[in-house]
Coordinates of C-alpha atoms and ligand atoms in Angstrom, one line a residue:
M1 CA 124.1 104.9 82.7
E2 CA 124.5 101.3 84.1
N3 CA 125.8 102.6 87.4
F4 CA 123.1 105.3 87.6
I5 CA 120.4 102.6 87.1
Q6 CA 122.0 100.2 89.5
A7 CA 122.0 102.7 92.4
L8 CA 118.7 104.4 91.5
P9 CA 116.1 103.5 94.2
K10 CA 113.4 101.5 92.4
I11 CA 109.8 100.6 93.0
E12 CA 108.2 97.5 91.4
L13 CA 104.4 97.4 90.7
H14 CA 104.0 94.5 88.3
L15 CA 105.6 91.3 89.5
H16 CA 103.9 87.8 89.5
I17 CA 105.6 86.0 92.3
E18 CA 105.1 82.6 90.5
G19 CA 107.0 84.2 87.6
S20 CA 110.1 84.7 89.8
L21 CA 110.6 80.9 90.1
E22 CA 114.1 80.4 88.8
P23 CA 114.8 77.0 87.1
E24 CA 117.2 76.0 89.9
L25 CA 114.6 76.5 92.6
M26 CA 112.1 74.8 90.4
F27 CA 114.3 71.7 90.4
E28 CA 115.0 71.9 94.1
L29 CA 111.2 72.0 94.9
A30 CA 110.4 69.3 92.4
H31 CA 112.8 67.0 94.2
R32 CA 111.7 68.1 97.7
N33 CA 108.0 67.5 96.8
R34 CA 108.5 64.6 94.4
V35 CA 106.8 66.4 91.6
D36 CA 107.7 65.3 88.0
I37 CA 108.8 68.0 85.6
P38 CA 109.5 67.3 82.0
F39 CA 113.0 68.7 82.0
A40 CA 116.4 67.1 82.8
S41 CA 118.3 70.2 83.9
A42 CA 117.9 73.9 84.7
D43 CA 119.6 74.7 81.3
E44 CA 117.0 72.6 79.5
V45 CA 114.3 74.6 81.3
R46 CA 115.8 77.9 80.1
A47 CA 116.2 76.6 76.6
A48 CA 112.4 75.9 76.6
Y49 CA 111.7 79.6 77.3
E50 CA 111.1 80.7 73.8
F51 CA 107.6 82.2 73.4
S52 CA 105.6 83.3 70.4
N53 CA 102.8 85.0 72.4
L54 CA 101.2 85.2 75.8
Q55 CA 99.5 81.8 75.7
S56 CA 102.7 79.9 74.8
F57 CA 104.2 81.4 77.9
L58 CA 101.3 80.7 80.2
D59 CA 101.3 77.0 79.3
I60 CA 104.9 76.6 80.6
Y61 CA 104.3 79.0 83.5
Y62 CA 101.4 77.2 85.0
Q63 CA 103.3 73.9 84.6
G64 CA 106.2 75.4 86.5
A65 CA 104.0 76.4 89.4
N66 CA 103.1 72.8 90.1
V67 CA 106.3 72.4 92.1
L68 CA 104.9 74.9 94.7
V69 CA 103.2 72.8 97.4
E70 CA 104.2 73.6 101.0
E71 CA 104.1 76.9 102.9
Q72 CA 107.9 76.8 103.0
D73 CA 108.0 76.7 99.1
F74 CA 106.0 79.9 98.9
F75 CA 108.3 81.4 101.5
D76 CA 111.5 80.3 99.6
L77 CA 110.1 81.6 96.3
T78 CA 109.2 85.0 97.8
W79 CA 112.5 85.3 99.8
A80 CA 114.6 84.6 96.7
Y81 CA 112.7 87.4 94.9
L82 CA 113.3 89.9 97.8
E83 CA 117.0 89.1 97.9
R84 CA 117.0 90.0 94.2
C85 CA 115.2 93.2 95.0
R86 CA 117.9 94.1 97.5
R87 CA 120.6 93.5 94.8
D88 CA 118.7 95.7 92.3
N89 CA 118.0 98.4 94.9
V90 CA 114.2 97.9 94.8
V91 CA 112.9 99.6 98.0
H92 CA 109.2 98.9 97.6
T93 CA 107.3 96.2 95.7
E94 CA 103.7 95.3 95.0
I95 CA 103.4 91.6 94.3
F96 CA 100.8 89.6 92.4
F97 CA 99.9 86.1 93.3
D98 CA 97.4 83.8 91.5
P99 CA 95.5 81.8 94.2
Q100 CA 93.5 79.8 91.7
T101 CA 96.7 78.3 90.2
H102 CA 97.3 76.7 93.6
T103 CA 93.8 76.1 95.1
D104 CA 92.8 74.3 91.9
R105 CA 95.6 71.8 92.7
G106 CA 94.3 71.3 96.2
I107 CA 96.7 73.7 98.0
A108 CA 95.0 75.7 100.7
F109 CA 94.6 79.5 100.1
G110 CA 96.1 80.0 103.6
T111 CA 99.2 77.9 102.8
V112 CA 100.0 80.2 99.8
L113 CA 99.3 83.4 101.7
D114 CA 101.2 82.4 104.8
G115 CA 104.3 81.5 103.0
I116 CA 104.3 84.7 100.9
T117 CA 103.5 87.1 103.8
R118 CA 106.1 85.5 106.1
A119 CA 108.8 86.3 103.5
L120 CA 107.4 89.8 102.9
D121 CA 107.3 90.5 106.7
R122 CA 110.9 89.4 107.0
G123 CA 111.9 91.5 103.9
R124 CA 110.5 94.6 105.6
D125 CA 112.2 93.8 109.0
E126 CA 115.6 92.6 107.7
L127 CA 116.0 94.3 104.3
G128 CA 113.9 97.4 104.8
I129 CA 111.9 96.6 101.6
T130 CA 108.2 97.5 102.0
S131 CA 105.5 95.7 100.1
H132 CA 101.9 95.0 99.3
L133 CA 100.2 91.9 98.0
I134 CA 97.6 91.9 95.2
M135 CA 95.5 88.8 94.4
C136 CA 94.8 88.2 90.7
F137 CA 91.8 86.4 89.2
L138 CA 92.6 84.1 86.3
R139 CA 90.5 85.6 83.5
H140 CA 90.4 82.4 81.4
L141 CA 88.3 80.9 84.3
D142 CA 84.7 81.9 84.8
E143 CA 83.1 84.5 87.0
D144 CA 81.9 81.9 89.6
A145 CA 85.4 80.8 90.2
A146 CA 86.5 84.4 90.7
F147 CA 83.7 84.9 93.2
A148 CA 84.7 81.8 95.1
T149 CA 88.3 83.1 95.3
L150 CA 87.2 86.4 96.5
E151 CA 85.2 84.7 99.3
Q152 CA 88.3 82.9 100.3
A153 CA 90.3 86.1 100.5
L154 CA 87.8 88.1 102.6
P155 CA 89.1 86.8 106.0
H156 CA 92.6 87.9 104.9
R157 CA 91.6 91.4 103.9
G158 CA 94.3 92.9 106.1
R159 CA 97.1 91.1 104.2
I160 CA 95.9 91.6 100.7
I161 CA 95.6 95.2 99.5
G162 CA 94.0 94.7 96.1
V163 CA 92.7 92.5 93.3
G164 CA 94.0 92.1 89.8
L165 CA 93.2 90.3 86.6
D166 CA 95.7 88.2 84.6
S167 CA 96.2 85.2 82.3
G168 CA 94.9 85.0 78.7
E169 CA 93.6 88.4 77.7
A170 CA 92.2 87.8 74.2
G171 CA 88.5 86.8 74.4
N172 CA 88.3 87.4 78.2
P173 CA 87.3 91.1 78.3
P174 CA 87.0 93.2 81.5
E175 CA 83.2 93.0 81.6
K176 CA 83.4 89.3 82.3
F177 CA 84.5 90.3 85.8
E178 CA 82.5 93.5 86.3
R179 CA 80.4 92.2 89.2
V180 CA 83.2 90.4 91.0
F181 CA 85.3 93.6 90.9
A182 CA 82.4 95.7 92.2
R183 CA 82.1 93.3 95.1
A184 CA 85.9 93.4 95.7
R185 CA 85.9 97.2 95.8
D186 CA 82.9 97.2 98.2
A187 CA 85.0 95.0 100.5
G188 CA 87.8 97.5 100.4
F189 CA 90.2 96.0 97.9
L190 CA 91.9 98.4 95.4
A191 CA 91.5 97.2 91.8
V192 CA 94.1 96.8 89.0
A193 CA 93.9 94.8 85.8
H194 CA 96.0 93.6 83.0
A195 CA 94.7 95.3 79.8
G196 CA 96.1 96.3 76.5
E197 CA 99.0 93.8 76.5
E198 CA 97.6 91.5 73.8
G199 CA 94.0 92.8 74.1
P200 CA 92.7 95.9 72.3
A201 CA 92.7 99.5 73.6
T202 CA 89.0 99.1 74.3
Y203 CA 89.9 96.7 77.1
I204 CA 91.9 99.5 78.7
R205 CA 88.9 101.8 78.6
D206 CA 86.6 99.0 79.9
A207 CA 89.0 98.2 82.8
I208 CA 88.9 101.8 83.8
D209 CA 85.1 102.4 83.3
R210 CA 83.7 99.0 84.3
L211 CA 86.3 97.6 86.8
G212 CA 87.2 100.8 88.6
V213 CA 90.9 100.1 88.4
R214 CA 93.5 102.4 89.9
R215 CA 96.3 101.2 87.5
I216 CA 96.5 99.4 84.2
D217 CA 99.0 96.6 84.0
H218 CA 100.8 96.8 80.6
G219 CA 98.5 99.1 78.7
V220 CA 100.9 99.6 75.8
R221 CA 98.2 99.1 73.2
C222 CA 96.7 102.4 74.3
V223 CA 98.5 104.0 71.3
E224 CA 95.9 102.5 69.0
D225 CA 93.4 105.0 70.4
A226 CA 94.8 108.6 70.3
A227 CA 92.0 110.0 72.4
L228 CA 92.7 107.4 75.1
V229 CA 96.4 108.3 75.2
D230 CA 95.4 111.9 75.8
E231 CA 93.0 110.9 78.6
L232 CA 95.6 108.7 80.2
A233 CA 98.0 111.6 80.2
V234 CA 95.5 114.0 81.8
S235 CA 94.2 111.5 84.4
R236 CA 97.7 110.2 85.2
M237 CA 96.2 106.7 85.2
P238 CA 99.4 104.6 85.7
L239 CA 100.6 102.0 83.3
T240 CA 102.8 99.3 84.8
V241 CA 104.9 98.5 81.7
C242 CA 107.1 95.4 81.4
P243 CA 109.7 96.0 78.6
L244 CA 111.5 92.6 78.5
S245 CA 108.2 90.7 78.9
N246 CA 106.7 92.6 75.9
V247 CA 109.6 91.7 73.7
K248 CA 109.8 88.1 74.9
L249 CA 106.1 87.7 74.2
C250 CA 106.3 89.4 70.8
V251 CA 104.1 92.4 71.7
F252 CA 107.0 94.4 70.2
R253 CA 109.4 92.9 67.7
D254 CA 112.4 94.7 69.2
M255 CA 113.1 96.9 72.2
R256 CA 113.8 99.8 69.8
E257 CA 110.2 99.6 68.7
H258 CA 108.9 99.7 72.3
N259 CA 106.7 102.7 73.0
I260 CA 107.5 103.3 76.7
V261 CA 109.7 106.3 76.2
E262 CA 107.2 107.9 73.8
L263 CA 104.5 107.4 76.4
L264 CA 106.7 108.9 79.1
R265 CA 107.3 112.0 76.9
R266 CA 103.6 112.4 76.3
G267 CA 103.1 112.8 80.0
L268 CA 101.7 109.4 80.9
C269 CA 102.4 107.9 84.3
V270 CA 104.4 104.9 82.9
T271 CA 106.6 102.7 85.1
I272 CA 109.1 99.9 84.4
N273 CA 108.6 96.5 85.9
S274 CA 109.8 92.9 85.4
D275 CA 106.5 90.9 85.2
D276 CA 107.9 87.3 85.3
P277 CA 111.6 87.8 85.6
A278 CA 112.6 84.2 85.7
Y279 CA 110.9 83.6 82.4
F280 CA 111.6 86.9 80.5
G281 CA 115.4 87.3 81.1
G282 CA 115.7 89.9 83.8
Y283 CA 114.7 91.7 87.0
M284 CA 114.3 95.4 87.5
N285 CA 117.8 96.6 86.6
D286 CA 117.8 94.5 83.4
N287 CA 114.5 96.0 82.4
F288 CA 115.7 99.6 83.0
L289 CA 119.0 98.8 81.2
A290 CA 117.2 97.3 78.2
V291 CA 115.2 100.5 77.8
A292 CA 118.2 102.7 78.2
D293 CA 120.3 100.7 75.7
A294 CA 117.6 100.8 73.0
H295 CA 116.4 104.4 73.5
D296 CA 118.2 107.8 73.8
V297 CA 117.0 108.6 77.3
S298 CA 118.5 111.0 79.9
Q299 CA 119.2 110.1 83.6
Q300 CA 116.3 112.5 84.5
E301 CA 114.0 110.5 82.3
I302 CA 115.1 107.2 83.8
A303 CA 114.6 108.6 87.3
Q304 CA 111.1 109.7 86.3
F305 CA 110.1 106.0 86.0
S306 CA 110.9 105.7 89.7
L307 CA 109.0 108.9 90.6
N308 CA 106.0 107.7 88.5
A309 CA 106.1 104.4 90.4
I310 CA 106.0 106.2 93.7
E311 CA 103.0 108.2 92.6
A312 CA 101.3 105.1 91.3
S313 CA 102.0 102.9 94.3
F314 CA 99.6 101.9 97.1
A315 CA 102.1 102.9 99.8
D316 CA 100.7 105.2 102.4
A317 CA 101.5 108.9 102.3
T318 CA 104.3 108.7 104.7
R319 CA 106.1 106.0 102.8
K320 CA 105.5 107.8 99.5
Q321 CA 107.2 110.9 101.0
E322 CA 110.1 108.8 102.3
M323 CA 110.6 107.2 98.9
Q324 CA 110.4 110.6 97.1
A325 CA 113.0 111.9 99.5
I326 CA 115.3 109.0 98.8
V327 CA 115.1 109.5 95.0
S328 CA 115.4 113.3 95.2
E329 CA 118.5 112.9 97.4
Y330 CA 120.0 110.4 94.9
L331 CA 119.4 112.8 92.1
A332 CA 120.9 115.7 94.0
T333 CA 124.0 113.9 95.2
G334 CA 124.5 111.3 92.5
Ligands
HPA1 N1 99.9 88.7 81.3 C1 98.9 88.0 81.7 N2 99.0 87.0 82.6 C2 100.1 86.8 83.2 C3 101.2 87.6 82.9 C4 101.1 88.6 81.9 O1 102.1 89.3 81.5 N3 102.2 87.1 83.7 C5 101.7 86.2 84.5 N4 100.4 86.0 84.2
ZN2 ZN1 101.7 90.6 84.3

């Protein structure tokens, strides 16, 4: 199974680029930019990555992002992730970034965007990895701040395909951002949102009904509403599930208790993703392997996660067909 997963062409739809900042690069950038970090070594950083819930992770995650200052830093961060994609045989990726984490520290929106897109362009040209960029609003901040961020993004509409919603879910329901999502969709952005990771199943319904999302990020708490599970299966509303993240943040106690295989078998369009791989202990192959180790799944079922991700992706029809052909050929020839 390990070899099958390694060589399976994969598509990632839930990856926070700031969450791919490995401790070694964090140190290098801290030194380069003369930013203080409260750790003496990369090993010490890793030892601090024990989380009890989403907020305990976010506190450390936002602190880590402080070392990102120059356009080159955002390039280096994104390029390191793309090299990892190549090793894991990820052929297409749709990446989140959190502009407010940077603009609130005085970093220009354009600096962040230029660095990330320069790496993504090079990834397409040199590695053949196609990609899209999704800008997330931080839901612990207010609606005005989200509107201001959307205004900053409008001139860059061609380089950002969609908007998302992340950060602390509990107490920050979808309706807080109903108007800003309506404006974003009017401006041509596709919508996604984190929902049902720590928040209740009603947040998943509200993200669909009030925010007009095309995918739900996480969504694993849908099982608390049986009718919702049936609706998600019928509509094929994709869930971008992140197995290692869910266990690290104690959404599930153990990978054997994770519901992703159950959801797959109930006909939902579930996909496997890495979320914040530098913090949660693994990239795409590690996430696939963790699911396969903990659950009795067939190769066909593992491949279905890739086929679901192609269906759920924002790639154009031509690229989707290309990716379907790559996966089909892989299944036919082994
Ligand atoms: N949930 C919410 N916000 C986030 C996450 C997540 O899994 N990762 C980075 N920001
Ligand atoms: Zn996430």
